[in-house]
Amino acid sequence: MSTNTEARGGQAPSLSSMVALPFRFIMGVLNAPMSFVQRRFGIGGMGAVFLAPNMLIFSIFVLIPVAINLAYSLTGGTAIFFEGRYFVGLDQYRTLLTCDDYTTPSTCLQDAFWQSVHNTALFVVLQVTVLVLVSLGTALVLNREMRARGFWRGVFFFPVLLSPVVVGLIWKWILQRDGLLNAILLDFGFERTLWLAERNWAMFWAIFVSVWAHLGFYALILLAGLQAIPRDLYEAAMMDGTGRMRTFWRITLPLLWPNLLVVVILALIKAVQIFDEAFVLTGGGPGTSTMFITQYIYETGFAHVLRNLGLASAASILMGTVLVALTALQLLASNRRARKEAA
């Protein structure tokens, strides 16, 4: 066969040429519309053209739902479609914000809403503080030279891969009246405790489970920041006889600040939006001791027989506004600190 090919003066086609042929055909087909777009919009407008599909998707799934949500908050009624609803203006917001004493939910027109606000505020303060501190400590430990370091990093990151519902169910099985934790305590002679039926314990476990589920993600962000710090700085500090705590406060923490800020912002946003794990774990109980804002929105808009979509939308708009304000304040504080350090 090779003799016949040489006799014809040709060579057998190589694998690379066979693969390159359809590739060239596809690129030739794409070249015509891309050349037209480049001539139409110019080199400077090509960026906007490539961003257009992403912006379209972002508009469909983010901007348009936000606009619809805002429109719902200005209307009343139980109908889903706007043709069956009536305009009420800011009445939904007035209903939510009418209170004699904002520190006492029972004095508010929507006491369930303000109870959920109080629960969310307490959860955010405690959960974010604990999560940031534990994530930082975990990242510092995992950044050291140790045996099976990759294995331990995987162990701490594994809960992040689990569904929030699965996380809630696992811990509910552990903490229920006849669960694993009570079985262990009974074997050691302790009394059975209703972990999820007591107000203080229910909030404690809601915070604990949330920290356990998200610890690995934030520790990974901080670990990446620690590994980006030049080792020369630590070697110089060691040669100067600088102690570990002083090295941490003077070198590690300042250089880790950008990553730490990202962790705080992401943890804050996630904590305000807490729903999945807590709802599966406690269902908002006992009573309303672990009912958070997102659960209030869900139950008001969807779970009740008389769905009040307007009130639920107004509550979600208020929650979103608070999130944007808190994020803006944190970024402003970070920019001021960066300018002071630069000066």
mmCIF file of N, CA and C in Angstrom, residues 224-291:
data_model
loop_
_atom_site.group_PDB
_atom_site.id
_atom_site.type_symbol
_atom_site.label_atom_id
_atom_site.label_comp_id
_atom_site.label_asym_id
_atom_site.label_seq_id
_atom_site.Cartn_x
_atom_site.Cartn_y
_atom_site.Cartn_z
ATOM 1 N N ALA A 224 -5.490 30.334 50.798
ATOM 2 C CA ALA A 224 -4.891 30.870 49.573
ATOM 3 C C ALA A 224 -4.166 32.184 49.849
ATOM 4 N N GLY A 225 -4.750 33.021 50.708
ATOM 5 C CA GLY A 225 -4.088 34.268 51.070
ATOM 6 C C GLY A 225 -2.812 34.027 51.856
ATOM 7 N N LEU A 226 -2.809 33.054 52.749
ATOM 8 C CA LEU A 226 -1.610 32.747 53.532
ATOM 9 C C LEU A 226 -0.483 32.237 52.642
ATOM 10 N N GLN A 227 -0.823 31.414 51.661
ATOM 11 C CA GLN A 227 0.208 30.869 50.789
ATOM 12 C C GLN A 227 0.771 31.913 49.835
ATOM 13 N N ALA A 228 0.046 33.024 49.654
ATOM 14 C CA ALA A 228 0.536 34.100 48.784
ATOM 15 C C ALA A 228 1.503 35.038 49.507
ATOM 16 N N ILE A 229 1.603 34.930 50.825
ATOM 17 C CA ILE A 229 2.530 35.778 51.583
ATOM 18 C C ILE A 229 3.954 35.264 51.373
ATOM 19 N N PRO A 230 4.875 36.123 50.969
ATOM 20 C CA PRO A 230 6.260 35.666 50.726
ATOM 21 C C PRO A 230 6.893 35.070 51.985
ATOM 22 N N ARG A 231 7.565 33.941 51.825
ATOM 23 C CA ARG A 231 8.200 33.283 52.959
ATOM 24 C C ARG A 231 9.401 34.085 53.460
ATOM 25 N N ASP A 232 9.940 34.927 52.606
ATOM 26 C CA ASP A 232 11.105 35.720 53.018
ATOM 27 C C ASP A 232 10.776 36.612 54.208
ATOM 28 N N LEU A 233 9.543 37.099 54.268
ATOM 29 C CA LEU A 233 9.162 37.973 55.375
ATOM 30 C C LEU A 233 9.223 37.225 56.705
ATOM 31 N N TYR A 234 8.758 35.980 56.704
ATOM 32 C CA TYR A 234 8.796 35.192 57.934
ATOM 33 C C TYR A 234 10.238 34.833 58.313
ATOM 34 N N GLU A 235 11.060 34.546 57.307
ATOM 35 C CA GLU A 235 12.452 34.225 57.596
ATOM 36 C C GLU A 235 13.182 35.431 58.177
ATOM 37 N N ALA A 236 12.875 36.629 57.634
ATOM 38 C CA ALA A 236 13.502 37.835 58.164
ATOM 39 C C ALA A 236 13.042 38.106 59.595
ATOM 40 N N ALA A 237 11.754 37.899 59.849
ATOM 41 C CA ALA A 237 11.235 38.098 61.204
ATOM 42 C C ALA A 237 11.851 37.100 62.178
ATOM 43 N N MET A 238 12.061 35.872 61.720
ATOM 44 C CA MET A 238 12.667 34.861 62.591
ATOM 45 C C MET A 238 14.120 35.216 62.908
ATOM 46 N N MET A 239 14.819 35.732 61.911
ATOM 47 C CA MET A 239 16.212 36.127 62.136
ATOM 48 C C MET A 239 16.313 37.298 63.108
ATOM 49 N N ASP A 240 15.297 38.172 63.107
ATOM 50 C CA ASP A 240 15.282 39.308 64.025
ATOM 51 C C ASP A 240 14.792 38.933 65.412
ATOM 52 N N GLY A 241 14.391 37.674 65.588
ATOM 53 C CA GLY A 241 13.920 37.219 66.893
ATOM 54 C C GLY A 241 12.505 37.649 67.217
ATOM 55 N N THR A 242 11.691 37.918 66.196
ATOM 56 C CA THR A 242 10.304 38.331 66.416
ATOM 57 C C THR A 242 9.464 37.132 66.844
ATOM 58 N N GLY A 243 8.653 37.310 67.868
ATOM 59 C CA GLY A 243 7.792 36.242 68.359
ATOM 60 C C GLY A 243 6.669 35.919 67.396
ATOM 61 N N ARG A 244 6.026 34.778 67.627
ATOM 62 C CA ARG A 244 4.957 34.337 66.730
ATOM 63 C C ARG A 244 3.764 35.286 66.730
ATOM 64 N N MET A 245 3.356 35.734 67.912
ATOM 65 C CA MET A 245 2.197 36.619 67.982
ATOM 66 C C MET A 245 2.479 37.953 67.295
ATOM 67 N N ARG A 246 3.665 38.488 67.504
ATOM 68 C CA ARG A 246 4.014 39.755 66.857
ATOM 69 C C ARG A 246 4.112 39.576 65.350
ATOM 70 N N THR A 247 4.655 38.428 64.923
ATOM 71 C CA THR A 247 4.704 38.141 63.486
ATOM 72 C C THR A 247 3.309 38.061 62.899
ATOM 73 N N PHE A 248 2.399 37.441 63.652
ATOM 74 C CA PHE A 248 1.015 37.326 63.166
ATOM 75 C C PHE A 248 0.370 38.708 63.021
ATOM 76 N N TRP A 249 0.533 39.562 64.043
ATOM 77 C CA TRP A 249 -0.135 40.870 64.026
ATOM 78 C C TRP A 249 0.533 41.845 63.060
ATOM 79 N N ARG A 250 1.835 41.703 62.854
ATOM 80 C CA ARG A 250 2.560 42.673 62.039
ATOM 81 C C ARG A 250 2.735 42.245 60.583
ATOM 82 N N ILE A 251 2.711 40.951 60.321
ATOM 83 C CA ILE A 251 2.946 40.469 58.954
ATOM 84 C C ILE A 251 1.723 39.745 58.399
ATOM 85 N N THR A 252 1.309 38.681 59.102
ATOM 86 C CA THR A 252 0.252 37.824 58.555
ATOM 87 C C THR A 252 -1.072 38.568 58.408
ATOM 88 N N LEU A 253 -1.529 39.179 59.478
ATOM 89 C CA LEU A 253 -2.854 39.803 59.453
ATOM 90 C C LEU A 253 -2.953 40.960 58.459
ATOM 91 N N PRO A 254 -1.988 41.895 58.419
ATOM 92 C CA PRO A 254 -2.096 42.978 57.419
ATOM 93 C C PRO A 254 -2.098 42.471 55.975
ATOM 94 N N LEU A 255 -1.242 41.493 55.666
ATOM 95 C CA LEU A 255 -1.184 40.975 54.299
ATOM 96 C C LEU A 255 -2.380 40.081 53.965
ATOM 97 N N LEU A 256 -3.004 39.531 55.000
ATOM 98 C CA LEU A 256 -4.178 38.675 54.798
ATOM 99 C C LEU A 256 -5.474 39.478 54.791
ATOM 100 N N TRP A 257 -5.397 40.780 55.053
ATOM 101 C CA TRP A 257 -6.597 41.587 55.200
ATOM 102 C C TRP A 257 -7.527 41.540 53.983
ATOM 103 N N PRO A 258 -7.029 41.640 52.719
ATOM 104 C CA PRO A 258 -7.960 41.557 51.574
ATOM 105 C C PRO A 258 -8.766 40.266 51.560
ATOM 106 N N ASN A 259 -8.112 39.137 51.800
ATOM 107 C CA ASN A 259 -8.847 37.868 51.852
ATOM 108 C C ASN A 259 -9.805 37.833 53.022
ATOM 109 N N LEU A 260 -9.388 38.397 54.153
ATOM 110 C CA LEU A 260 -10.242 38.424 55.334
ATOM 111 C C LEU A 260 -11.485 39.271 55.086
ATOM 112 N N LEU A 261 -11.319 40.371 54.357
ATOM 113 C CA LEU A 261 -12.463 41.218 54.040
ATOM 114 C C LEU A 261 -13.460 40.480 53.150
ATOM 115 N N VAL A 262 -12.936 39.745 52.165
ATOM 116 C CA VAL A 262 -13.814 38.948 51.301
ATOM 117 C C VAL A 262 -14.584 37.922 52.113
ATOM 118 N N VAL A 263 -13.900 37.274 53.041
ATOM 119 C CA VAL A 263 -14.549 36.261 53.886
ATOM 120 C C VAL A 263 -15.653 36.899 54.730
ATOM 121 N N VAL A 264 -15.373 38.065 55.318
ATOM 122 C CA VAL A 264 -16.372 38.723 56.162
ATOM 123 C C VAL A 264 -17.598 39.111 55.344
ATOM 124 N N ILE A 265 -17.394 39.681 54.150
ATOM 125 C CA ILE A 265 -18.518 40.106 53.318
ATOM 126 C C ILE A 265 -19.350 38.907 52.877
ATOM 127 N N LEU A 266 -18.680 37.862 52.378
ATOM 128 C CA LEU A 266 -19.410 36.676 51.925
ATOM 129 C C LEU A 266 -20.133 35.990 53.083
ATOM 130 N N ALA A 267 -19.468 35.901 54.231
ATOM 131 C CA ALA A 267 -20.095 35.263 55.391
ATOM 132 C C ALA A 267 -21.284 36.076 55.871
ATOM 133 N N LEU A 268 -21.181 37.397 55.829
ATOM 134 C CA LEU A 268 -22.284 38.255 56.262
ATOM 135 C C LEU A 268 -23.497 38.088 55.356
ATOM 136 N N ILE A 269 -23.255 38.092 54.051
ATOM 137 C CA ILE A 269 -24.367 37.926 53.099
ATOM 138 C C ILE A 269 -25.017 36.563 53.275
ATOM 139 N N LYS A 270 -24.195 35.530 53.418
ATOM 140 C CA LYS A 270 -24.725 34.180 53.589
ATOM 141 C C LYS A 270 -25.492 34.040 54.891
ATOM 142 N N ALA A 271 -25.011 34.676 55.953
ATOM 143 C CA ALA A 271 -25.671 34.556 57.254
ATOM 144 C C ALA A 271 -27.025 35.242 57.250
ATOM 145 N N VAL A 272 -27.124 36.402 56.622
ATOM 146 C CA VAL A 272 -28.414 37.094 56.556
ATOM 147 C C VAL A 272 -29.433 36.265 55.773
ATOM 148 N N GLN A 273 -28.958 35.517 54.799
ATOM 149 C CA GLN A 273 -29.849 34.718 53.948
ATOM 150 C C GLN A 273 -30.043 33.295 54.468
ATOM 151 N N ILE A 274 -29.673 33.017 55.702
ATOM 152 C CA ILE A 274 -29.770 31.668 56.246
ATOM 153 C C ILE A 274 -31.200 31.135 56.126
ATOM 154 N N PHE A 275 -31.311 29.936 55.620
ATOM 155 C CA PHE A 275 -32.643 29.328 55.496
ATOM 156 C C PHE A 275 -32.566 27.806 55.519
ATOM 157 N N ASP A 276 -31.805 27.233 54.576
ATOM 158 C CA ASP A 276 -31.891 25.795 54.322
ATOM 159 C C ASP A 276 -31.602 24.952 55.551
ATOM 160 N N GLU A 277 -30.362 25.101 56.082
ATOM 161 C CA GLU A 277 -29.971 24.250 57.201
ATOM 162 C C GLU A 277 -30.871 24.457 58.416
ATOM 163 N N ALA A 278 -31.154 25.749 58.734
ATOM 164 C CA ALA A 278 -31.953 26.037 59.927
ATOM 165 C C ALA A 278 -33.392 25.549 59.767
ATOM 166 N N PHE A 279 -33.955 25.703 58.580
ATOM 167 C CA PHE A 279 -35.349 25.293 58.365
ATOM 168 C C PHE A 279 -35.490 23.779 58.479
ATOM 169 N N VAL A 280 -34.545 23.041 57.903
ATOM 170 C CA VAL A 280 -34.592 21.581 58.001
ATOM 171 C C VAL A 280 -34.305 21.135 59.428
ATOM 172 N N LEU A 281 -33.399 21.840 60.102
ATOM 173 C CA LEU A 281 -32.973 21.429 61.443
ATOM 174 C C LEU A 281 -34.035 21.696 62.495
ATOM 175 N N THR A 282 -34.588 22.909 62.503
ATOM 176 C CA THR A 282 -35.519 23.290 63.571
ATOM 177 C C THR A 282 -36.902 23.677 63.067
ATOM 178 N N GLY A 283 -37.043 23.973 61.781
ATOM 179 C CA GLY A 283 -38.333 24.428 61.262
ATOM 180 C C GLY A 283 -38.752 25.778 61.811
ATOM 181 N N GLY A 284 -37.799 26.525 62.355
ATOM 182 C CA GLY A 284 -38.108 27.826 62.942
ATOM 183 C C GLY A 284 -38.402 27.776 64.426
ATOM 184 N N GLY A 285 -38.499 26.585 64.966
ATOM 185 C CA GLY A 285 -38.861 26.436 66.366
ATOM 186 C C GLY A 285 -37.674 26.292 67.283
ATOM 187 N N PRO A 286 -37.961 26.057 68.563
ATOM 188 C CA PRO A 286 -39.314 25.997 69.153
ATOM 189 C C PRO A 286 -39.996 27.362 69.148
ATOM 190 N N GLY A 287 -41.252 27.354 68.802
ATOM 191 C CA GLY A 287 -41.984 28.607 68.620
ATOM 192 C C GLY A 287 -41.447 29.340 67.409
ATOM 193 N N THR A 288 -40.951 30.552 67.646
ATOM 194 C CA THR A 288 -40.314 31.323 66.574
ATOM 195 C C THR A 288 -38.876 31.684 66.948
ATOM 196 N N SER A 289 -38.253 30.884 67.806
ATOM 197 C CA SER A 289 -36.929 31.232 68.329
ATOM 198 C C SER A 289 -35.831 31.114 67.287
ATOM 199 N N THR A 290 -36.027 30.318 66.251
ATOM 200 C CA THR A 290 -35.033 30.208 65.181
ATOM 201 C C THR A 290 -35.648 30.498 63.814
ATOM 202 N N MET A 291 -36.694 31.293 63.794
ATOM 203 C CA MET A 291 -37.274 31.709 62.513
ATOM 204 C C MET A 291 -36.537 32.956 62.034
#
